[in-house]
């Protein structure tokens, strides 16, 4: 009969130890399939333990499929050989690459820790846990908590001139998720378009949903309406207040032309991405397309990624009223993807004026960083071979360079100096249209004390 030792088993219970011993023998093949196990009573007597201990171990083994029982016959060893996964000997485990550590990263959109209002955020978290305990246990509706939607509506009215109802606002875990919802809402049979060059992830999202998609070229005024007409798009994604990555600001004349394009057919829409519009460095923020729209053709989207932190995955979209109604009819079964706790904290942050104070502080901070970097670049670079462009809005600008090196070689040279950069050409879907020898410099994550040396390293990489 099977014999197992119960000495020195530590804190493990008797039934767990017996279960483990039998399981190991079944898996290793010591107990072959079909072997009849001892009866509970005789096994307990043999091992000097209680019948209840044996019964508990047998029950667990049956539940997990290592044993099976036959009425009035007893317990038998199951055949687990066919259940064991076969792992090919030549298959290597995937090991993610370790991200390099750069002296200065001009690509990342992360926020420096010193710029986040930790003390205020912490205080509001405690306030929410004290004052909203019952609310925190309630699931938010599909569009998000009413407190946050109302706070966003008030913010948009005060700072972007947009008169929208809270019911038009849909909260989501970043704009990436919201783009997917829009495709479901507008339809997989639509033809979507986006600016070229542009944010590469937009094209990837549309293509991953397997919808018709066309990159549309831009000119000095923004997305080309003629190209939109030619490609037959129904929906266009654009960033009129500050185009990424070129930094172009769409003039009012082009905005009205684009709105006119949208009204020519019933099912045309414009997705207005107002990314980093809060950081216009000179003058007042430009009016949004949504605030100029009188026919309900503009879907406004924004996020708190740049204004607060890339790790706070809270974005929102403002739907025209008919689309908002359709959203709740068609997609209202979705749960809101942002935790109710984070929504309440952000709602207080907006409603109590902290966001406005934070944006003003960060605008001054980023203006200082921009001026420092531009000053360092102008001191380090030969003026006749470099040109700085589109530095008046957003948190990046362009550096055009006269060089014989192609863009791939240019990036490699710069990376050898410990700097992470991207060329404007890498943002083009249609490479034959790409503008070469132009760097896109995002300065939001570069410490000010590193900018002088970063500029000198850039100069050595390009001109030495």
Short mmCIF file of C-alpha atoms in Angstrom, two decimals:
data_model
loop_
_atom_site.label_atom_id
_atom_site.label_comp_id
_atom_site.label_asym_id
_atom_site.label_seq_id
_atom_site.Cartn_x
_atom_site.Cartn_y
_atom_site.Cartn_z
CA UNK A 1 0.00 0.00 0.00
CA UNK A 2 1.10 3.58 -0.62
CA UNK A 3 3.13 5.07 2.20
CA UNK A 4 3.91 8.71 2.83
CA UNK A 5 5.76 10.37 5.70
CA UNK A 6 4.01 13.09 7.70
CA UNK A 7 7.03 14.21 9.70
CA UNK A 8 8.59 17.66 9.22
CA UNK A 9 5.74 19.02 7.08
CA UNK A 10 5.92 22.43 8.78
CA UNK A 11 2.77 24.53 8.73
CA UNK A 12 1.21 22.54 5.90
CA UNK A 13 -2.00 20.77 6.89
CA UNK A 14 -2.18 16.95 6.79
CA UNK A 15 -4.68 16.84 3.94
CA UNK A 16 -2.65 19.34 1.87
CA UNK A 17 0.48 17.26 2.37
CA UNK A 18 -1.29 14.05 1.37
CA UNK A 19 -2.87 15.75 -1.64
CA UNK A 20 0.54 17.04 -2.78
CA UNK A 21 2.22 13.63 -2.37
CA UNK A 22 -0.44 11.81 -4.41
CA UNK A 23 -0.53 14.57 -7.03
CA UNK A 24 3.25 14.39 -7.50
CA UNK A 25 3.10 10.61 -7.96
CA UNK A 26 0.31 10.93 -10.54
CA UNK A 27 2.11 13.62 -12.53
CA UNK A 28 5.47 11.80 -12.44
CA UNK A 29 3.91 8.49 -13.52
CA UNK A 30 4.66 6.57 -10.29
CA UNK A 31 0.91 6.07 -10.07
CA UNK A 32 -0.10 4.93 -13.56
CA UNK A 33 -3.49 5.69 -15.14
CA UNK A 34 -6.24 3.33 -13.97
CA UNK A 35 -4.51 2.40 -10.71
CA UNK A 36 -7.06 1.81 -7.94
CA UNK A 37 -6.42 3.91 -4.88
CA UNK A 38 -6.74 2.47 -1.33
CA UNK A 39 -10.10 2.91 0.32
CA UNK A 40 -10.39 5.92 2.57
CA UNK A 41 -10.72 3.90 5.76
CA UNK A 42 -7.85 1.45 5.07
CA UNK A 43 -5.58 4.26 3.80
CA UNK A 44 -6.25 6.34 6.92
CA UNK A 45 -5.50 3.36 9.16
CA UNK A 46 -2.28 2.61 7.28
CA UNK A 47 -1.00 6.21 7.43
CA UNK A 48 -2.17 6.85 10.98
CA UNK A 49 -4.36 9.80 10.04
CA UNK A 50 -8.09 10.47 10.10
CA UNK A 51 -10.55 9.30 7.44
CA UNK A 52 -11.60 12.94 7.05
CA UNK A 53 -8.03 13.88 6.06
CA UNK A 54 -7.97 11.23 3.34
CA UNK A 55 -11.43 12.20 2.15
CA UNK A 56 -10.43 15.89 1.87
CA UNK A 57 -7.29 15.00 -0.14
CA UNK A 58 -9.23 12.65 -2.46
CA UNK A 59 -11.96 15.28 -3.02
CA UNK A 60 -9.41 17.90 -4.06
CA UNK A 61 -7.66 15.47 -6.42
CA UNK A 62 -10.98 14.52 -8.02
CA UNK A 63 -11.94 18.20 -8.39
CA UNK A 64 -8.65 18.92 -10.19
CA UNK A 65 -8.86 15.83 -12.40
CA UNK A 66 -6.00 13.74 -10.98
CA UNK A 67 -8.38 11.05 -9.66
CA UNK A 68 -11.86 9.92 -10.64
CA UNK A 69 -14.40 7.90 -8.68
CA UNK A 70 -16.72 5.08 -9.68
CA UNK A 71 -19.86 4.46 -7.60
CA UNK A 72 -19.41 1.60 -5.09
CA UNK A 73 -15.98 0.79 -6.59
CA UNK A 74 -13.65 3.49 -5.28
CA UNK A 75 -11.10 6.00 -6.56
CA UNK A 76 -8.82 5.56 -9.59
CA UNK A 77 -5.86 7.44 -11.08
CA UNK A 78 -6.82 9.56 -14.10
CA UNK A 79 -4.78 9.72 -17.29
CA UNK A 80 -3.20 13.18 -17.12
CA UNK A 81 -0.51 12.54 -19.74
CA UNK A 82 -2.63 13.88 -22.61
CA UNK A 83 -3.47 16.98 -20.58
CA UNK A 84 0.12 18.06 -20.01
CA UNK A 85 1.06 20.89 -22.39
CA UNK A 86 3.82 20.04 -24.81
CA UNK A 87 6.42 22.81 -25.01
CA UNK A 88 8.68 22.75 -28.02
CA UNK A 89 12.32 22.57 -27.04
CA UNK A 90 13.33 25.24 -29.54
CA UNK A 91 10.75 27.83 -28.46
CA UNK A 92 12.39 30.65 -26.52
CA UNK A 93 10.48 32.72 -24.02
CA UNK A 94 9.82 36.30 -25.13
CA UNK A 95 11.92 38.72 -23.13
CA UNK A 96 10.97 42.40 -23.56
CA UNK A 97 13.80 44.70 -24.54
CA UNK A 98 15.09 46.94 -21.80
CA UNK A 99 14.46 50.56 -22.74
CA UNK A 100 17.72 52.47 -23.16
CA UNK A 101 18.58 55.23 -20.73
CA UNK A 102 19.10 58.52 -22.58
CA UNK A 103 20.96 61.59 -21.43
CA UNK A 104 18.06 63.58 -22.89
CA UNK A 105 14.86 62.20 -24.45
CA UNK A 106 13.32 64.51 -27.07
CA UNK A 107 10.66 61.94 -28.06
CA UNK A 108 9.00 61.02 -24.75
CA UNK A 109 5.85 62.82 -23.62
CA UNK A 110 6.28 61.85 -19.96
CA UNK A 111 5.91 64.47 -17.25
CA UNK A 112 8.77 65.37 -14.96
CA UNK A 113 7.83 64.33 -11.39
CA UNK A 114 8.45 67.86 -10.06
CA UNK A 115 5.70 69.19 -12.34
CA UNK A 116 2.87 67.05 -10.99
CA UNK A 117 0.76 68.59 -8.14
CA UNK A 118 1.23 65.64 -5.79
CA UNK A 119 0.29 67.46 -2.57
CA UNK A 120 -3.01 68.78 -3.98
CA UNK A 121 -3.84 65.44 -5.62
CA UNK A 122 -3.16 63.63 -2.36
CA UNK A 123 -5.38 66.03 -0.42
CA UNK A 124 -8.23 65.61 -2.90
CA UNK A 125 -7.89 61.82 -2.76
CA UNK A 126 -8.33 61.89 1.02
CA UNK A 127 -11.27 64.27 0.64
CA UNK A 128 -12.99 61.95 -1.84
CA UNK A 129 -12.47 58.94 0.41
CA UNK A 130 -13.97 60.83 3.33
CA UNK A 131 -16.89 62.57 1.63
CA UNK A 132 -17.86 60.13 -1.14
CA UNK A 133 -17.62 56.69 0.44
CA UNK A 134 -21.09 55.63 -0.73
CA UNK A 135 -20.58 57.12 -4.22
CA UNK A 136 -17.26 55.32 -4.63
CA UNK A 137 -19.06 51.98 -4.33
CA UNK A 138 -21.37 52.82 -7.26
CA UNK A 139 -20.44 51.98 -10.84
CA UNK A 140 -20.15 54.99 -13.14
CA UNK A 141 -22.50 55.11 -16.18
CA UNK A 142 -21.08 54.38 -19.63
CA UNK A 143 -20.31 58.06 -20.29
CA UNK A 144 -18.55 58.63 -16.97
CA UNK A 145 -19.43 60.20 -13.63
CA UNK A 146 -21.76 63.20 -13.81
CA UNK A 147 -19.45 65.24 -11.52
CA UNK A 148 -16.53 64.96 -13.92
CA UNK A 149 -18.62 65.57 -17.04
CA UNK A 150 -20.09 68.70 -15.47
CA UNK A 151 -16.62 69.92 -14.43
CA UNK A 152 -15.27 69.36 -17.96
CA UNK A 153 -18.27 71.15 -19.50
CA UNK A 154 -17.63 74.16 -17.22
CA UNK A 155 -13.93 74.12 -18.09
CA UNK A 156 -14.62 74.02 -21.84
CA UNK A 157 -17.07 76.90 -21.56
CA UNK A 158 -14.63 79.07 -19.59
CA UNK A 159 -11.43 78.35 -21.48
CA UNK A 160 -12.37 77.07 -24.96
CA UNK A 161 -15.63 78.96 -25.61
CA UNK A 162 -17.57 75.70 -26.03
CA UNK A 163 -21.18 75.48 -24.87
CA UNK A 164 -21.83 71.77 -24.38
CA UNK A 165 -24.11 69.75 -22.12
CA UNK A 166 -22.50 67.23 -19.74
CA UNK A 167 -24.53 64.50 -21.48
CA UNK A 168 -22.51 65.12 -24.67
CA UNK A 169 -19.24 64.26 -22.89
CA UNK A 170 -17.99 60.66 -22.87
CA UNK A 171 -15.12 59.75 -20.51
CA UNK A 172 -12.67 56.99 -21.43
CA UNK A 173 -9.25 55.60 -20.52
CA UNK A 174 -7.33 57.78 -22.94
CA UNK A 175 -8.18 58.81 -26.48
CA UNK A 176 -6.86 55.52 -27.90
CA UNK A 177 -9.85 53.72 -26.40
CA UNK A 178 -12.26 56.47 -27.46
CA UNK A 179 -11.15 56.20 -31.12
CA UNK A 180 -12.24 52.55 -31.05
CA UNK A 181 -15.62 53.54 -29.61
CA UNK A 182 -16.05 56.14 -32.35
CA UNK A 183 -15.45 53.56 -35.07
CA UNK A 184 -18.18 51.40 -33.55
CA UNK A 185 -20.47 54.42 -33.25
CA UNK A 186 -19.93 55.89 -36.73
CA UNK A 187 -19.68 52.55 -38.50
CA UNK A 188 -17.15 50.10 -39.90
CA UNK A 189 -18.40 50.92 -43.41
CA UNK A 190 -17.15 54.52 -43.22
CA UNK A 191 -14.02 55.78 -44.97
CA UNK A 192 -11.69 57.38 -42.41
CA UNK A 193 -8.84 59.80 -43.06
CA UNK A 194 -6.11 61.44 -41.00
CA UNK A 195 -3.40 64.02 -41.56
CA UNK A 196 -0.12 62.96 -43.15
CA UNK A 197 2.29 63.47 -41.45
CA UNK A 198 0.57 62.75 -38.19
CA UNK A 199 0.46 60.78 -34.99
CA UNK A 200 1.29 57.25 -36.16
CA UNK A 201 -0.93 55.52 -33.60
CA UNK A 202 -4.06 56.99 -35.20
CA UNK A 203 -3.44 55.11 -38.44
CA UNK A 204 -2.65 51.92 -36.50
CA UNK A 205 -5.95 52.14 -34.62
CA UNK A 206 -8.00 52.54 -37.79
CA UNK A 207 -6.15 49.74 -39.55
CA UNK A 208 -6.44 47.41 -36.55
CA UNK A 209 -10.23 47.85 -36.79
CA UNK A 210 -9.97 46.97 -40.50
CA UNK A 211 -11.79 50.05 -41.75
CA UNK A 212 -11.05 51.95 -44.95
CA UNK A 213 -8.35 54.47 -44.12
CA UNK A 214 -6.44 57.06 -46.16
CA UNK A 215 -3.60 59.32 -45.01
CA UNK A 216 -4.31 62.81 -46.40
CA UNK A 217 -1.48 65.29 -47.06
CA UNK A 218 -1.31 68.65 -45.33
CA UNK A 219 -0.07 71.99 -46.58
CA UNK A 220 1.00 75.13 -44.73
CA UNK A 221 -2.63 75.70 -43.59
CA UNK A 222 -3.35 72.16 -42.43
CA UNK A 223 -5.21 69.21 -43.89
CA UNK A 224 -5.89 69.50 -47.63
CA UNK A 225 -9.65 69.68 -48.30
CA UNK A 226 -9.03 68.95 -51.99
CA UNK A 227 -7.28 65.71 -51.04
CA UNK A 228 -10.20 64.85 -48.74
CA UNK A 229 -12.63 65.32 -51.62
CA UNK A 230 -10.48 63.22 -53.92
CA UNK A 231 -10.10 60.22 -51.58
CA UNK A 232 -13.81 60.00 -50.76
CA UNK A 233 -13.40 60.09 -46.97
CA UNK A 234 -16.45 60.34 -44.70
CA UNK A 235 -14.59 61.11 -41.46
CA UNK A 236 -11.35 63.05 -41.01
CA UNK A 237 -9.16 63.19 -37.93
CA UNK A 238 -7.28 66.49 -37.57
CA UNK A 239 -5.59 68.73 -34.99
CA UNK A 240 -6.29 72.32 -36.08
CA UNK A 241 -5.07 74.13 -32.95
CA UNK A 242 -1.59 72.61 -33.04
CA UNK A 243 -0.76 69.93 -35.56
CA UNK A 244 1.51 67.12 -34.46
CA UNK A 245 4.32 66.91 -35.43
CA UNK A 246 4.67 69.96 -37.71
CA UNK A 247 3.23 72.48 -35.23
CA UNK A 248 1.03 74.08 -37.92
CA UNK A 249 -1.96 76.09 -36.65
CA UNK A 250 -4.94 75.94 -39.02
CA UNK A 251 -6.10 79.46 -40.01
CA UNK A 252 -9.75 80.45 -39.76
CA UNK A 253 -10.26 80.37 -43.54
CA UNK A 254 -9.21 76.71 -43.75
CA UNK A 255 -11.37 75.88 -40.75
CA UNK A 256 -14.48 77.21 -42.47
CA UNK A 257 -13.54 75.37 -45.66
CA UNK A 258 -13.19 72.15 -43.69
CA UNK A 259 -16.54 72.71 -41.95
CA UNK A 260 -18.07 73.31 -45.38
CA UNK A 261 -16.70 69.96 -46.58
CA UNK A 262 -18.36 68.23 -43.63
CA UNK A 263 -21.79 69.69 -44.43
CA UNK A 264 -21.75 68.66 -48.09
CA UNK A 265 -22.91 65.14 -47.23
CA UNK A 266 -25.11 63.85 -44.45
CA UNK A 267 -22.74 61.38 -42.81
CA UNK A 268 -19.50 63.37 -42.81
CA UNK A 269 -17.78 64.17 -39.51
CA UNK A 270 -14.61 65.90 -38.32
CA UNK A 271 -12.76 64.48 -35.31
CA UNK A 272 -11.02 67.46 -33.73
CA UNK A 273 -8.04 66.40 -31.62
CA UNK A 274 -7.23 69.35 -29.34
CA UNK A 275 -4.03 67.72 -28.09
CA UNK A 276 -1.81 70.07 -25.98
CA UNK A 277 -3.81 73.17 -27.03
CA UNK A 278 -3.54 74.46 -23.43
CA UNK A 279 0.10 75.29 -24.07
CA UNK A 280 -0.11 78.05 -26.62
CA UNK A 281 2.83 80.24 -25.59
CA UNK A 282 1.74 83.56 -27.08
CA UNK A 283 -1.75 85.07 -27.16
CA UNK A 284 -5.01 83.41 -26.23
CA UNK A 285 -5.90 79.83 -27.21
CA UNK A 286 -7.49 79.69 -30.66
CA UNK A 287 -11.22 78.87 -30.90
CA UNK A 288 -12.00 75.22 -31.46
CA UNK A 289 -13.64 73.87 -34.59
CA UNK A 290 -16.40 72.59 -32.32
CA UNK A 291 -17.21 76.13 -31.13
CA UNK A 292 -17.44 77.27 -34.78
CA UNK A 293 -19.62 74.34 -35.84
CA UNK A 294 -23.35 75.10 -36.22
CA UNK A 295 -24.42 71.84 -37.87
CA UNK A 296 -23.24 69.19 -35.40
CA UNK A 297 -20.45 67.73 -37.54
CA UNK A 298 -17.47 68.10 -35.15
CA UNK A 299 -16.49 65.51 -32.55
CA UNK A 300 -14.12 67.15 -30.07
CA UNK A 301 -11.47 65.06 -28.29
CA UNK A 302 -8.95 65.91 -25.60
CA UNK A 303 -6.99 64.27 -22.83
CA UNK A 304 -5.22 65.15 -19.60
CA UNK A 305 -2.04 63.39 -20.74
CA UNK A 306 -0.06 66.54 -21.49
CA UNK A 307 -1.64 68.87 -18.97
CA UNK A 308 -1.28 66.52 -15.97
CA UNK A 309 0.60 63.30 -16.67
CA UNK A 310 0.85 60.60 -19.34
CA UNK A 311 0.10 58.04 -16.60
CA UNK A 312 -3.33 59.53 -15.87
CA UNK A 313 -5.26 57.72 -18.56
CA UNK A 314 -8.31 59.97 -18.69
CA UNK A 315 -9.54 61.31 -22.00
CA UNK A 316 -12.90 62.55 -23.18
CA UNK A 317 -14.87 63.30 -26.31
CA UNK A 318 -17.72 65.73 -26.91
CA UNK A 319 -20.33 64.29 -29.26
CA UNK A 320 -22.94 66.30 -31.17
CA UNK A 321 -26.33 65.71 -29.47
CA UNK A 322 -27.67 63.21 -32.07
CA UNK A 323 -24.47 61.15 -31.81
CA UNK A 324 -24.57 61.29 -28.00
CA UNK A 325 -28.11 59.90 -28.09
CA UNK A 326 -27.00 57.18 -30.51
CA UNK A 327 -24.03 56.35 -28.27
CA UNK A 328 -26.27 55.52 -25.31
CA UNK A 329 -28.67 53.56 -27.50
CA UNK A 330 -25.97 51.54 -29.27
CA UNK A 331 -22.99 51.45 -26.89
CA UNK A 332 -24.48 52.24 -23.51
CA UNK A 333 -23.85 48.65 -22.38
CA UNK A 334 -20.11 49.40 -22.07
CA UNK A 335 -18.76 50.08 -18.60
CA UNK A 336 -16.77 53.29 -18.22
CA UNK A 337 -13.08 52.38 -18.42
CA UNK A 338 -11.89 54.96 -15.85
CA UNK A 339 -12.24 54.18 -12.16
CA UNK A 340 -14.89 56.21 -10.36
CA UNK A 341 -12.34 57.20 -7.73
CA UNK A 342 -10.00 58.84 -10.25
CA UNK A 343 -12.96 60.55 -11.92
CA UNK A 344 -14.07 62.10 -8.63
CA UNK A 345 -10.57 63.32 -7.79
CA UNK A 346 -10.18 64.93 -11.21
CA UNK A 347 -13.67 66.46 -10.94
CA UNK A 348 -12.67 68.20 -7.69
CA UNK A 349 -9.33 69.24 -9.24
CA UNK A 350 -11.20 70.98 -12.06
CA UNK A 351 -14.15 72.36 -10.09
CA UNK A 352 -12.05 73.87 -7.29
CA UNK A 353 -9.79 75.83 -9.65
CA UNK A 354 -6.65 73.75 -9.20
CA UNK A 355 -6.47 72.80 -12.87
CA UNK A 356 -6.49 76.42 -14.02
CA UNK A 357 -3.72 77.29 -11.55
CA UNK A 358 -1.73 74.23 -12.63
CA UNK A 359 -2.04 75.04 -16.34
CA UNK A 360 -0.93 78.64 -15.78
CA UNK A 361 2.06 77.45 -13.77
CA UNK A 362 2.98 74.81 -16.36
CA UNK A 363 2.59 77.24 -19.25
CA UNK A 364 5.15 79.53 -17.61
CA UNK A 365 7.37 76.57 -16.80
CA UNK A 366 7.29 75.20 -20.33
CA UNK A 367 7.80 78.64 -21.85
CA UNK A 368 10.96 78.96 -19.77
CA UNK A 369 12.15 75.49 -20.82
CA UNK A 370 11.44 76.24 -24.47
CA UNK A 371 13.31 79.55 -24.33
CA UNK A 372 16.27 77.91 -22.59
CA UNK A 373 16.49 75.11 -25.15
CA UNK A 374 16.17 77.45 -28.12
CA UNK A 375 18.82 79.75 -26.64
CA UNK A 376 21.18 76.80 -26.12
CA UNK A 377 20.57 75.51 -29.68
CA UNK A 378 21.21 78.91 -31.21
CA UNK A 379 24.43 79.26 -29.24
CA UNK A 380 25.65 75.78 -30.21
CA UNK A 381 24.46 75.48 -33.82
CA UNK A 382 25.79 77.32 -36.88
CA UNK A 383 22.93 79.77 -37.69
CA UNK A 384 23.40 79.51 -41.44
CA UNK A 385 22.78 75.73 -41.32
CA UNK A 386 19.87 75.49 -38.85
CA UNK A 387 16.35 76.89 -38.57
CA UNK A 388 13.87 76.64 -35.68
CA UNK A 389 10.21 76.41 -36.70
CA UNK A 390 6.73 76.37 -35.10
CA UNK A 391 7.83 77.09 -31.54
CA UNK A 392 4.85 79.24 -30.47
CA UNK A 393 2.46 76.46 -29.44
CA UNK A 394 2.54 73.06 -27.82
CA UNK A 395 5.49 71.32 -26.22
CA UNK A 396 7.61 70.60 -29.26
CA UNK A 397 9.14 72.45 -32.20
CA UNK A 398 11.07 71.63 -35.37
CA UNK A 399 14.79 71.99 -36.02
CA UNK A 400 15.58 72.05 -39.74
CA UNK A 401 19.19 71.19 -40.57
CA UNK A 402 21.36 71.50 -43.65
CA UNK A 403 23.26 68.23 -43.89
CA UNK A 404 24.26 65.59 -46.42
CA UNK A 405 23.34 62.73 -44.11
CA UNK A 406 20.01 61.00 -44.62
CA UNK A 407 17.54 60.87 -41.73
CA UNK A 408 18.42 57.32 -40.64
CA UNK A 409 22.11 58.21 -40.38
CA UNK A 410 21.22 61.48 -38.66
CA UNK A 411 19.27 59.68 -35.93
CA UNK A 412 22.07 57.14 -35.43
CA UNK A 413 24.64 59.89 -35.01
CA UNK A 414 22.50 61.68 -32.45
CA UNK A 415 21.73 58.48 -30.52
CA UNK A 416 25.46 57.76 -30.20
CA UNK A 417 25.61 61.03 -28.26
CA UNK A 418 23.01 59.70 -25.81
CA UNK A 419 20.08 61.70 -27.21
CA UNK A 420 16.73 60.24 -28.28
CA UNK A 421 15.28 62.11 -31.26
CA UNK A 422 12.84 61.55 -34.12
CA UNK A 423 12.86 63.01 -37.61
CA UNK A 424 9.79 64.58 -39.17
CA UNK A 425 10.02 62.09 -42.04
CA UNK A 426 9.26 59.19 -39.68
CA UNK A 427 5.72 60.58 -39.17
CA UNK A 428 4.79 60.35 -42.86
CA UNK A 429 2.70 57.46 -44.19
CA UNK A 430 3.56 58.47 -47.76
CA UNK A 431 7.34 58.64 -47.63
CA UNK A 432 7.62 60.21 -51.07
CA UNK A 433 6.06 63.34 -49.55
CA UNK A 434 8.32 63.35 -46.47
CA UNK A 435 10.37 66.39 -45.54
CA UNK A 436 13.93 65.33 -44.69
CA UNK A 437 16.59 66.79 -42.38
CA UNK A 438 14.11 68.08 -39.79
CA UNK A 439 14.11 66.98 -36.15
CA UNK A 440 11.00 67.01 -33.95
CA UNK A 441 12.12 68.12 -30.49
CA UNK A 442 9.70 67.46 -27.62
CA UNK A 443 11.17 69.25 -24.62
CA UNK A 444 8.56 68.47 -21.95
CA UNK A 445 10.57 65.62 -20.39
CA UNK A 446 14.07 67.14 -20.71
CA UNK A 447 15.40 68.72 -17.48
CA UNK A 448 16.41 72.33 -17.98
CA UNK A 449 19.83 71.76 -16.46
CA UNK A 450 20.65 69.26 -19.22
CA UNK A 451 19.68 71.47 -22.15
CA UNK A 452 23.02 73.18 -22.72
CA UNK A 453 24.96 69.92 -22.86
CA UNK A 454 22.19 68.33 -24.95
CA UNK A 455 22.48 71.16 -27.48
CA UNK A 456 26.27 70.73 -27.59
CA UNK A 457 25.93 66.97 -28.08
CA UNK A 458 23.44 67.60 -30.87
CA UNK A 459 25.87 69.97 -32.55
CA UNK A 460 28.70 67.41 -32.34
CA UNK A 461 26.52 64.65 -33.73
CA UNK A 462 25.34 66.66 -36.72
CA UNK A 463 28.24 68.90 -37.68
CA UNK A 464 31.40 67.23 -36.38
#
